[in-house]
Protein backbone atom coordinates (compact mmCIF):
# COMPACT_ATOMS: atom_id res chain seq x y z
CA UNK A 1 3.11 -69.31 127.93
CA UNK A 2 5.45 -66.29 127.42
CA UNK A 3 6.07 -64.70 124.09
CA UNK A 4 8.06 -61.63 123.66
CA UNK A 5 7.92 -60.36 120.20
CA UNK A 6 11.00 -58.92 118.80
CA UNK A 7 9.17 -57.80 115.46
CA UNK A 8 9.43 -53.98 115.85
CA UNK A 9 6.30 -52.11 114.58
CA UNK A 10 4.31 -55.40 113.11
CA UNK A 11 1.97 -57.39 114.94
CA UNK A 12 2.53 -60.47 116.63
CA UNK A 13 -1.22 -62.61 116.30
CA UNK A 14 -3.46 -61.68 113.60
CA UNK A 15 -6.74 -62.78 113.33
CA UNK A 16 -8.05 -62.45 110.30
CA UNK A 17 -10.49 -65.67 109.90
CA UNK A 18 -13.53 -66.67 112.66
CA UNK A 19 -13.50 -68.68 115.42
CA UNK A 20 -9.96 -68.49 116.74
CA UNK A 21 -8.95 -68.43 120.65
CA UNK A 22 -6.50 -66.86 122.33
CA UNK A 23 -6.25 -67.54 125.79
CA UNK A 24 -3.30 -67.90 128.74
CA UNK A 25 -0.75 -66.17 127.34
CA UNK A 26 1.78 -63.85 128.59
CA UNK A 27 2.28 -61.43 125.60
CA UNK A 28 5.11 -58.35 125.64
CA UNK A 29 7.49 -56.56 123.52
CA UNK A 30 11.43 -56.40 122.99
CA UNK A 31 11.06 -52.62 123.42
CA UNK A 32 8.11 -50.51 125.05
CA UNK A 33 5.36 -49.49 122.99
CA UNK A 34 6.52 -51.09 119.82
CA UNK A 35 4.36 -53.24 117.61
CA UNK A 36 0.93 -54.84 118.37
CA UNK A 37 -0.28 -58.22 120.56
CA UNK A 38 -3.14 -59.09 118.44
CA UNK A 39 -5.34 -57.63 116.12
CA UNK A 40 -8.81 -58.79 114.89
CA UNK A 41 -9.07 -57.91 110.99
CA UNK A 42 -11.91 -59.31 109.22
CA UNK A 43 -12.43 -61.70 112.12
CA UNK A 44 -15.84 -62.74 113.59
CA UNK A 45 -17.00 -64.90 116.86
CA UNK A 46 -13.01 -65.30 118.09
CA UNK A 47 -12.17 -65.23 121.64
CA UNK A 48 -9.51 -63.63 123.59
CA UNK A 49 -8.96 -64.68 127.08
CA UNK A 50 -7.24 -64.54 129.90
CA UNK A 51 -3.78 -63.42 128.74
CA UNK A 52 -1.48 -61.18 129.84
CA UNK A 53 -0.88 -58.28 126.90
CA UNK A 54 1.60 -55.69 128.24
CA UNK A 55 1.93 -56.03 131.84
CA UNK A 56 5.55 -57.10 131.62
CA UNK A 57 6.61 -54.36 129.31
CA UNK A 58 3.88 -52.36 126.92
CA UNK A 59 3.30 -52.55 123.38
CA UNK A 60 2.09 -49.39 120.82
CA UNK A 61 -1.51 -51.49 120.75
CA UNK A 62 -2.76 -54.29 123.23
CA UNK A 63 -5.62 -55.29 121.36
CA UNK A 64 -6.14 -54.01 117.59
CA UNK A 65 -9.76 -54.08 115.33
CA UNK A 66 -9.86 -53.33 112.13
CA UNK A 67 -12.12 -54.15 108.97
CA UNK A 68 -15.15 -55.86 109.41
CA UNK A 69 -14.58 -57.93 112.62
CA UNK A 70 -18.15 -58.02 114.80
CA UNK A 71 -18.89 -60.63 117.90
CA UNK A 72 -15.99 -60.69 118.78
CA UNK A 73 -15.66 -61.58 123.22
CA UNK A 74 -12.49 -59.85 124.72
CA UNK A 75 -12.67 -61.58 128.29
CA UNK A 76 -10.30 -62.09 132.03
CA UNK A 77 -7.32 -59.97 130.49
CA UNK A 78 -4.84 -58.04 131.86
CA UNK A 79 -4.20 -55.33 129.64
CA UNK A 80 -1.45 -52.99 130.83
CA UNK A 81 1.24 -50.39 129.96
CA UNK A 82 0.51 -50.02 125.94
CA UNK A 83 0.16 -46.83 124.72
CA UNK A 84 -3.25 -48.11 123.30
CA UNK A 85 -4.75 -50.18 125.45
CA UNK A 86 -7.73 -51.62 122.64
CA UNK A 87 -8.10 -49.77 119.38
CA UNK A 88 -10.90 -49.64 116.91
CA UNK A 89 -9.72 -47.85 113.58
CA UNK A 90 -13.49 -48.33 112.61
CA UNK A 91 -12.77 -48.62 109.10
CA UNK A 92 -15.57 -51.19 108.23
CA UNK A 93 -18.81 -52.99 110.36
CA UNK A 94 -17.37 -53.54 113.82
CA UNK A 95 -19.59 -54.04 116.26
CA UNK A 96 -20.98 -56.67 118.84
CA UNK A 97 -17.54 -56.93 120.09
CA UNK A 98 -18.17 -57.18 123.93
CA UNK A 99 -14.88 -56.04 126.36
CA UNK A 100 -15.96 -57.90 129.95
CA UNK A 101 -14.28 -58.64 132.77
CA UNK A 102 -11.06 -57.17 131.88
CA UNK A 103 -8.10 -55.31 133.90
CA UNK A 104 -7.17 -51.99 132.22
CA UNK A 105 -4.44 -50.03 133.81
CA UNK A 106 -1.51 -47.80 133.15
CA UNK A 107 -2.06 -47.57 129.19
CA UNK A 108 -2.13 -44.11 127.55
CA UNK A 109 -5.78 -44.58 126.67
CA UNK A 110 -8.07 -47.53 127.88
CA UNK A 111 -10.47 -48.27 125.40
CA UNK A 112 -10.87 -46.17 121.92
CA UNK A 113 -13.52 -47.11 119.64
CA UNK A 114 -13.68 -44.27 117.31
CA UNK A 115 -17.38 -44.87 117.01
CA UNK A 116 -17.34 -48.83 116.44
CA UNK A 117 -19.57 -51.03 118.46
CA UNK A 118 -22.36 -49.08 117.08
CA UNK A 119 -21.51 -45.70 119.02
CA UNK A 120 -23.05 -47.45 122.36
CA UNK A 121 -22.47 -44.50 124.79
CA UNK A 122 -20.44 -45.39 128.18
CA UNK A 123 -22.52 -45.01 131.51
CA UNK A 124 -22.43 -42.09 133.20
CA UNK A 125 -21.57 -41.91 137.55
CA UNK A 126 -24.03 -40.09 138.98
CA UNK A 127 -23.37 -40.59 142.73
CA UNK A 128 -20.45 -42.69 144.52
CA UNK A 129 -20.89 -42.97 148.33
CA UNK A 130 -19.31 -45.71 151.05
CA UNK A 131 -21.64 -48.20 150.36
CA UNK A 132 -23.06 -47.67 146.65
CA UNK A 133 -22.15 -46.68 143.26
CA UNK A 134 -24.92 -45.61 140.96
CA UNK A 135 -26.12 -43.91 137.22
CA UNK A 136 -27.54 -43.84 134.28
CA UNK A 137 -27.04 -45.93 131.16
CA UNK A 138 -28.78 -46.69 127.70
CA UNK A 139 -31.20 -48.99 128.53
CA UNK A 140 -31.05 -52.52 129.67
CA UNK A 141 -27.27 -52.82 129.31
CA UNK A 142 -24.94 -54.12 131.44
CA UNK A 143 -22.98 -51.93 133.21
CA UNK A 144 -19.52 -53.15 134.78
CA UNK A 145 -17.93 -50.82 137.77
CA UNK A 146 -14.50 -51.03 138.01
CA UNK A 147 -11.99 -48.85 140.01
CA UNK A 148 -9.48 -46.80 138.30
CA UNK A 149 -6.12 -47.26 139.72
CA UNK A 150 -3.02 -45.07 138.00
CA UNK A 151 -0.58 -46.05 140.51
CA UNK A 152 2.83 -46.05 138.91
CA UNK A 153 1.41 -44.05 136.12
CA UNK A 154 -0.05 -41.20 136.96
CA UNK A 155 -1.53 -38.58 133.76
CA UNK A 156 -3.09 -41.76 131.87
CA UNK A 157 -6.34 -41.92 131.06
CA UNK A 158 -9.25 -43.00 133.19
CA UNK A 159 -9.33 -46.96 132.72
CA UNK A 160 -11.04 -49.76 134.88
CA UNK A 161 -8.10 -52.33 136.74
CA UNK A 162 -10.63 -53.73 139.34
CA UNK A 163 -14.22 -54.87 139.04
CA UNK A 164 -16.65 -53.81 141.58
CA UNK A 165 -19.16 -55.19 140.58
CA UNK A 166 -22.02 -55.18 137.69
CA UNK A 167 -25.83 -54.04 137.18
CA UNK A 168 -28.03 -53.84 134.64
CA UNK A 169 -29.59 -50.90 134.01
CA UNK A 170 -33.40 -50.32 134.22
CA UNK A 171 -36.31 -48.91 131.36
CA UNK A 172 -35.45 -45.58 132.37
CA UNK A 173 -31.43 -46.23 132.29
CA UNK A 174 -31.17 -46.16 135.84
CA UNK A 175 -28.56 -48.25 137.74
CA UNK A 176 -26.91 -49.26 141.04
CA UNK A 177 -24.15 -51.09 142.57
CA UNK A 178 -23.26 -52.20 145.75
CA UNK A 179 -19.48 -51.87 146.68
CA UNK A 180 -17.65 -54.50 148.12
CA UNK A 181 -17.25 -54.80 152.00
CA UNK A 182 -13.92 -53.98 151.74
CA UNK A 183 -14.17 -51.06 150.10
CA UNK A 184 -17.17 -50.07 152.31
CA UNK A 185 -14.25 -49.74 155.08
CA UNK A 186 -11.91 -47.94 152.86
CA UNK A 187 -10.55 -44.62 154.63
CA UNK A 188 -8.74 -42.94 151.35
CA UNK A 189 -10.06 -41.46 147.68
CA UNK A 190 -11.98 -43.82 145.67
CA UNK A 191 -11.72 -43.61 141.85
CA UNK A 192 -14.13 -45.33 139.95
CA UNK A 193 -15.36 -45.75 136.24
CA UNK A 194 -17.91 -48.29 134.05
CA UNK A 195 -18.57 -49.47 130.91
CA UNK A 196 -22.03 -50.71 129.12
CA UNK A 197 -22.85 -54.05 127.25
CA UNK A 198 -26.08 -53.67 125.02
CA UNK A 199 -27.60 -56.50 124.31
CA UNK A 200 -26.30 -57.30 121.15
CA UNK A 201 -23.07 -57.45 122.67
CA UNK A 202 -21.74 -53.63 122.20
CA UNK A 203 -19.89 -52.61 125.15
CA UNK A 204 -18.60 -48.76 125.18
CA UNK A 205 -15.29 -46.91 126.25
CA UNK A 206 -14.57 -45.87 129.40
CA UNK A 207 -17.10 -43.85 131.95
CA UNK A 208 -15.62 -40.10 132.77
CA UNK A 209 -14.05 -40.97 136.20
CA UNK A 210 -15.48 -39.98 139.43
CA UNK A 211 -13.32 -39.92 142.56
CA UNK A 212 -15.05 -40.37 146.30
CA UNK A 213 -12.24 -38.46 148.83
């Protein structure tokens, strides 16, 4: 389902009860980074999945929390173009909101939490060869390895588009993935990043980017 929103700086879905879905929808504005797709205020255990939030034209915020919105699963989106692509204000208790599985590209800044999400710090890249990406982490969290792709966009910042693949991270915080065969063959630069799920459900910005050339 397509929805353009013509509603200038407002938002377009608020959430601001429990339980809600929002899933398979194709979700842009009248005029680039005006106005945002949804925002979570006061919401708890709602899912959003699967939609398409920007990638036809970019909104000022993709994905919006605010108040006291925890447990909240952001899940198989394509989040692209906004100049925010998910904000936390971090006004009141927000955490447990897990980001999995997603596309970011092309938006001014991936993921901002401004501390929400309990302040779960992102992985950190250690060592990226042919075969293997690997790190350190907080303990036993999940840890998703995407590539960063700014094609089209070049100057935004570092933001996962394609998933690599996912580990969890070891008592010390130690962590490895295997790349795909494909990109085992790859003869160009290879820009990767990662995230980390706790497991209460916390997952954190953006890794610092590290390129293989």
């Amino acid at each position: 389902v397509e929805i353009r929103w013509e509603g200038g700086t407002g938002t377009l879905f608020n959430i601001m009860s429990d339980n809600v879905t929002i899933k398979g929808l194709n979700l842009y504005p009248s005029s680039s980074f005006e106005g945002t797709a949804i925002q979570v205020a006061d919401g708890n255990n709602n899912h959003i999945l699967e939609n398409y939030i920007g990638v036809q034209q970019g909104f000022e915020n993709g994905i919006y929390i605010a108040g006291n919105s925890a447990s909240n699963l952001i899940q198989f989106n394509q989040i692209a173009n906004n100049g925010n692509g998910l904000f936390a204000e971090n006004s009141g208790t927000q955490r447990f909101n897990s980001i999995l599985d997603n596309s970011f590209y092309c938006n001014g800044t991936g993921i901002d939490l401004q501390g929400s999400n309990e302040d779960i710090d992102p992985p950190v890249i250690n060592e990226i060869t042919r075969t293997t990406v690997s790190g350190t982490a907080p303990d036993f969290t999940l840890i998703e390895v995407y590539q960063d792709d700014d094609t089209g966009c070049m100057g935004v910042d570092c933001q996962g588009k394609t998933l690599l693949g996912k580990a969890l991270s070891n008592s010390g915080g130690d962590w490895s993935i295997q790349l795909p065969f494909v990109y085992q063959q790859m003869n160009r630069a290879l820009t990767v990043t990662a995230t980390a799920t706790d497991e209460d459900g916390n997952t954190s910005e953006f890794a610092d980017c590290e390129t293989l050339r």
